[in-house]
């Protein structure tokens, strides 16, 4: 039970074919499904209950809006993805314009826009 003293932003990438940490969890070792885990962070951060859902090719993104103190919770579900770095570009709607961004750039942009000291 992690209870941070303030909202904490989180970005998470997870493949549905991950056998190391299964997307749907593993009851034998008390692992929750990834979506349940991300939802619990959204609750802790005071976000809206229902995430915004976007689909681009083989990726479904879940973004919880209106989190407290401008925190952000985003979970990327990679259909058929394994336990490895996503080696493709993500298609994003940035200010009304669709752009391609690598996983590395996407993470860098996320943490640049959501620093811990804000």
PDB file of C-alpha atoms in Angstrom:
ATOM      1  CA  UNK A   1       0.000   0.000   0.000  1.00  0.00           C
ATOM      2  CA  UNK A   2       1.897   3.026  -1.279  1.00  0.00           C
ATOM      3  CA  UNK A   3       0.436   6.309  -0.092  1.00  0.00           C
ATOM      4  CA  UNK A   4       2.532   9.199  -1.395  1.00  0.00           C
ATOM      5  CA  UNK A   5       2.038  12.557   0.341  1.00  0.00           C
ATOM      6  CA  UNK A   6       1.095  14.202  -2.975  1.00  0.00           C
ATOM      7  CA  UNK A   7      -0.112  13.136  -6.419  1.00  0.00           C
ATOM      8  CA  UNK A   8       2.578  11.379  -8.469  1.00  0.00           C
ATOM      9  CA  UNK A   9       2.530  11.259 -12.272  1.00  0.00           C
ATOM     10  CA  UNK A  10       2.947   7.873 -13.897  1.00  0.00           C
ATOM     11  CA  UNK A  11       3.500   6.582 -17.428  1.00  0.00           C
ATOM     12  CA  UNK A  12       3.443   2.822 -18.020  1.00  0.00           C
ATOM     13  CA  UNK A  13       3.952   0.620 -21.091  1.00  0.00           C
ATOM     14  CA  UNK A  14       2.905  -3.020 -21.010  1.00  0.00           C
ATOM     15  CA  UNK A  15       2.489  -5.764 -23.595  1.00  0.00           C
ATOM     16  CA  UNK A  16      -0.408  -8.193 -23.505  1.00  0.00           C
ATOM     17  CA  UNK A  17       1.981 -11.066 -24.391  1.00  0.00           C
ATOM     18  CA  UNK A  18       4.335 -10.311 -21.479  1.00  0.00           C
ATOM     19  CA  UNK A  19       4.969 -13.634 -19.732  1.00  0.00           C
ATOM     20  CA  UNK A  20       7.386 -12.145 -17.162  1.00  0.00           C
ATOM     21  CA  UNK A  21       4.812  -9.742 -15.686  1.00  0.00           C
ATOM     22  CA  UNK A  22       1.463 -10.763 -17.232  1.00  0.00           C
ATOM     23  CA  UNK A  23      -0.799  -7.903 -18.295  1.00  0.00           C
ATOM     24  CA  UNK A  24      -3.761  -9.615 -16.641  1.00  0.00           C
ATOM     25  CA  UNK A  25      -1.839 -10.197 -13.414  1.00  0.00           C
ATOM     26  CA  UNK A  26      -0.855 -13.406 -11.660  1.00  0.00           C
ATOM     27  CA  UNK A  27      -3.011 -14.472  -8.724  1.00  0.00           C
ATOM     28  CA  UNK A  28      -0.403 -17.034  -7.586  1.00  0.00           C
ATOM     29  CA  UNK A  29       2.005 -14.231  -6.653  1.00  0.00           C
ATOM     30  CA  UNK A  30      -0.690 -11.656  -5.816  1.00  0.00           C
ATOM     31  CA  UNK A  31      -0.013  -9.459  -8.871  1.00  0.00           C
ATOM     32  CA  UNK A  32      -2.923  -7.277  -9.926  1.00  0.00           C
ATOM     33  CA  UNK A  33      -3.770  -6.770 -13.579  1.00  0.00           C
ATOM     34  CA  UNK A  34      -1.897  -3.769 -15.007  1.00  0.00           C
ATOM     35  CA  UNK A  35      -5.098  -1.818 -15.720  1.00  0.00           C
ATOM     36  CA  UNK A  36      -6.244  -2.337 -12.105  1.00  0.00           C
ATOM     37  CA  UNK A  37      -2.849  -1.145 -10.836  1.00  0.00           C
ATOM     38  CA  UNK A  38      -2.971   1.985 -13.046  1.00  0.00           C
ATOM     39  CA  UNK A  39      -6.548   2.688 -11.943  1.00  0.00           C
ATOM     40  CA  UNK A  40      -5.455   2.546  -8.297  1.00  0.00           C
ATOM     41  CA  UNK A  41      -2.788   5.196  -9.007  1.00  0.00           C
ATOM     42  CA  UNK A  42      -5.418   7.356 -10.705  1.00  0.00           C
ATOM     43  CA  UNK A  43      -7.588   7.054  -7.580  1.00  0.00           C
ATOM     44  CA  UNK A  44      -4.652   8.032  -5.337  1.00  0.00           C
ATOM     45  CA  UNK A  45      -4.001  11.064  -7.552  1.00  0.00           C
ATOM     46  CA  UNK A  46      -7.654  12.124  -7.418  1.00  0.00           C
ATOM     47  CA  UNK A  47      -8.204  11.699 -11.172  1.00  0.00           C
ATOM     48  CA  UNK A  48     -11.583  11.189 -12.805  1.00  0.00           C
ATOM     49  CA  UNK A  49     -12.904   7.619 -12.542  1.00  0.00           C
ATOM     50  CA  UNK A  50     -12.972   6.765 -16.233  1.00  0.00           C
ATOM     51  CA  UNK A  51      -9.909   7.079 -18.455  1.00  0.00           C
ATOM     52  CA  UNK A  52      -9.922   8.550 -21.940  1.00  0.00           C
ATOM     53  CA  UNK A  53      -9.215   5.681 -24.341  1.00  0.00           C
ATOM     54  CA  UNK A  54      -7.364   6.079 -27.651  1.00  0.00           C
ATOM     55  CA  UNK A  55      -6.355   3.364 -30.096  1.00  0.00           C
ATOM     56  CA  UNK A  56      -3.534   3.672 -32.632  1.00  0.00           C
ATOM     57  CA  UNK A  57      -2.523   0.541 -34.545  1.00  0.00           C
ATOM     58  CA  UNK A  58      -1.662  -2.066 -31.903  1.00  0.00           C
ATOM     59  CA  UNK A  59      -1.577   0.328 -28.915  1.00  0.00           C
ATOM     60  CA  UNK A  60      -4.424   1.338 -26.627  1.00  0.00           C
ATOM     61  CA  UNK A  61      -3.731   4.285 -24.352  1.00  0.00           C
ATOM     62  CA  UNK A  62      -5.630   4.979 -21.148  1.00  0.00           C
ATOM     63  CA  UNK A  63      -5.311   8.534 -19.841  1.00  0.00           C
ATOM     64  CA  UNK A  64      -7.025   9.526 -16.614  1.00  0.00           C
ATOM     65  CA  UNK A  65      -8.087  13.199 -16.770  1.00  0.00           C
ATOM     66  CA  UNK A  66      -8.341  15.920 -14.155  1.00  0.00           C
ATOM     67  CA  UNK A  67      -5.806  14.572 -11.655  1.00  0.00           C
ATOM     68  CA  UNK A  68      -4.983  16.684  -8.617  1.00  0.00           C
ATOM     69  CA  UNK A  69      -2.041  19.104  -8.773  1.00  0.00           C
ATOM     70  CA  UNK A  70      -1.687  18.567 -12.557  1.00  0.00           C
ATOM     71  CA  UNK A  71      -0.528  14.969 -12.117  1.00  0.00           C
ATOM     72  CA  UNK A  72      -0.943  12.609 -15.097  1.00  0.00           C
ATOM     73  CA  UNK A  73      -1.600   8.871 -15.287  1.00  0.00           C
ATOM     74  CA  UNK A  74      -1.118   7.216 -18.699  1.00  0.00           C
ATOM     75  CA  UNK A  75      -1.024   3.492 -19.395  1.00  0.00           C
ATOM     76  CA  UNK A  76      -0.104   2.105 -22.840  1.00  0.00           C
ATOM     77  CA  UNK A  77      -1.436  -1.383 -23.558  1.00  0.00           C
ATOM     78  CA  UNK A  78       0.585  -2.886 -26.421  1.00  0.00           C
ATOM     79  CA  UNK A  79      -1.437  -5.626 -28.094  1.00  0.00           C
ATOM     80  CA  UNK A  80       0.783  -8.655 -28.589  1.00  0.00           C
ATOM     81  CA  UNK A  81       3.743  -6.878 -26.991  1.00  0.00           C
ATOM     82  CA  UNK A  82       6.227  -8.880 -24.932  1.00  0.00           C
ATOM     83  CA  UNK A  83       8.452  -7.966 -21.961  1.00  0.00           C
ATOM     84  CA  UNK A  84      10.703  -5.642 -23.954  1.00  0.00           C
ATOM     85  CA  UNK A  85      11.229  -1.991 -24.853  1.00  0.00           C
ATOM     86  CA  UNK A  86       8.601  -0.902 -27.404  1.00  0.00           C
ATOM     87  CA  UNK A  87      10.712  -0.450 -30.545  1.00  0.00           C
ATOM     88  CA  UNK A  88       8.216   1.521 -32.603  1.00  0.00           C
ATOM     89  CA  UNK A  89       6.790   5.018 -32.768  1.00  0.00           C
ATOM     90  CA  UNK A  90       3.631   6.060 -30.993  1.00  0.00           C
ATOM     91  CA  UNK A  91       1.103   8.104 -32.911  1.00  0.00           C
ATOM     92  CA  UNK A  92      -0.073  10.984 -30.728  1.00  0.00           C
ATOM     93  CA  UNK A  93      -2.496  13.857 -31.078  1.00  0.00           C
ATOM     94  CA  UNK A  94      -0.428  16.862 -30.007  1.00  0.00           C
ATOM     95  CA  UNK A  95      -2.394  20.111 -29.997  1.00  0.00           C
ATOM     96  CA  UNK A  96      -4.732  18.919 -32.740  1.00  0.00           C
ATOM     97  CA  UNK A  97      -1.940  17.587 -34.943  1.00  0.00           C
ATOM     98  CA  UNK A  98      -0.991  13.914 -35.157  1.00  0.00           C
ATOM     99  CA  UNK A  99       2.720  13.242 -34.637  1.00  0.00           C
ATOM    100  CA  UNK A 100       4.941  10.181 -34.382  1.00  0.00           C
ATOM    101  CA  UNK A 101       7.129   9.839 -31.296  1.00  0.00           C
ATOM    102  CA  UNK A 102       9.547   7.105 -30.181  1.00  0.00           C
ATOM    103  CA  UNK A 103       9.107   5.470 -26.772  1.00  0.00           C
ATOM    104  CA  UNK A 104      12.233   7.232 -25.518  1.00  0.00           C
ATOM    105  CA  UNK A 105      11.008  10.638 -26.700  1.00  0.00           C
ATOM    106  CA  UNK A 106       7.558  10.003 -25.283  1.00  0.00           C
ATOM    107  CA  UNK A 107       8.983   9.179 -21.839  1.00  0.00           C
ATOM    108  CA  UNK A 108      11.372  12.136 -21.938  1.00  0.00           C
ATOM    109  CA  UNK A 109       8.505  14.474 -22.874  1.00  0.00           C
ATOM    110  CA  UNK A 110       6.290  13.034 -20.115  1.00  0.00           C
ATOM    111  CA  UNK A 111       8.851  13.550 -17.348  1.00  0.00           C
ATOM    112  CA  UNK A 112       9.848  16.960 -18.698  1.00  0.00           C
ATOM    113  CA  UNK A 113       6.203  18.035 -18.400  1.00  0.00           C
ATOM    114  CA  UNK A 114       5.605  16.328 -15.023  1.00  0.00           C
ATOM    115  CA  UNK A 115       8.670  16.915 -12.821  1.00  0.00           C
ATOM    116  CA  UNK A 116       8.627  15.639  -9.233  1.00  0.00           C
ATOM    117  CA  UNK A 117       9.479  19.045  -7.828  1.00  0.00           C
ATOM    118  CA  UNK A 118       6.479  20.829  -9.346  1.00  0.00           C
TER     119      UNK A 118
END
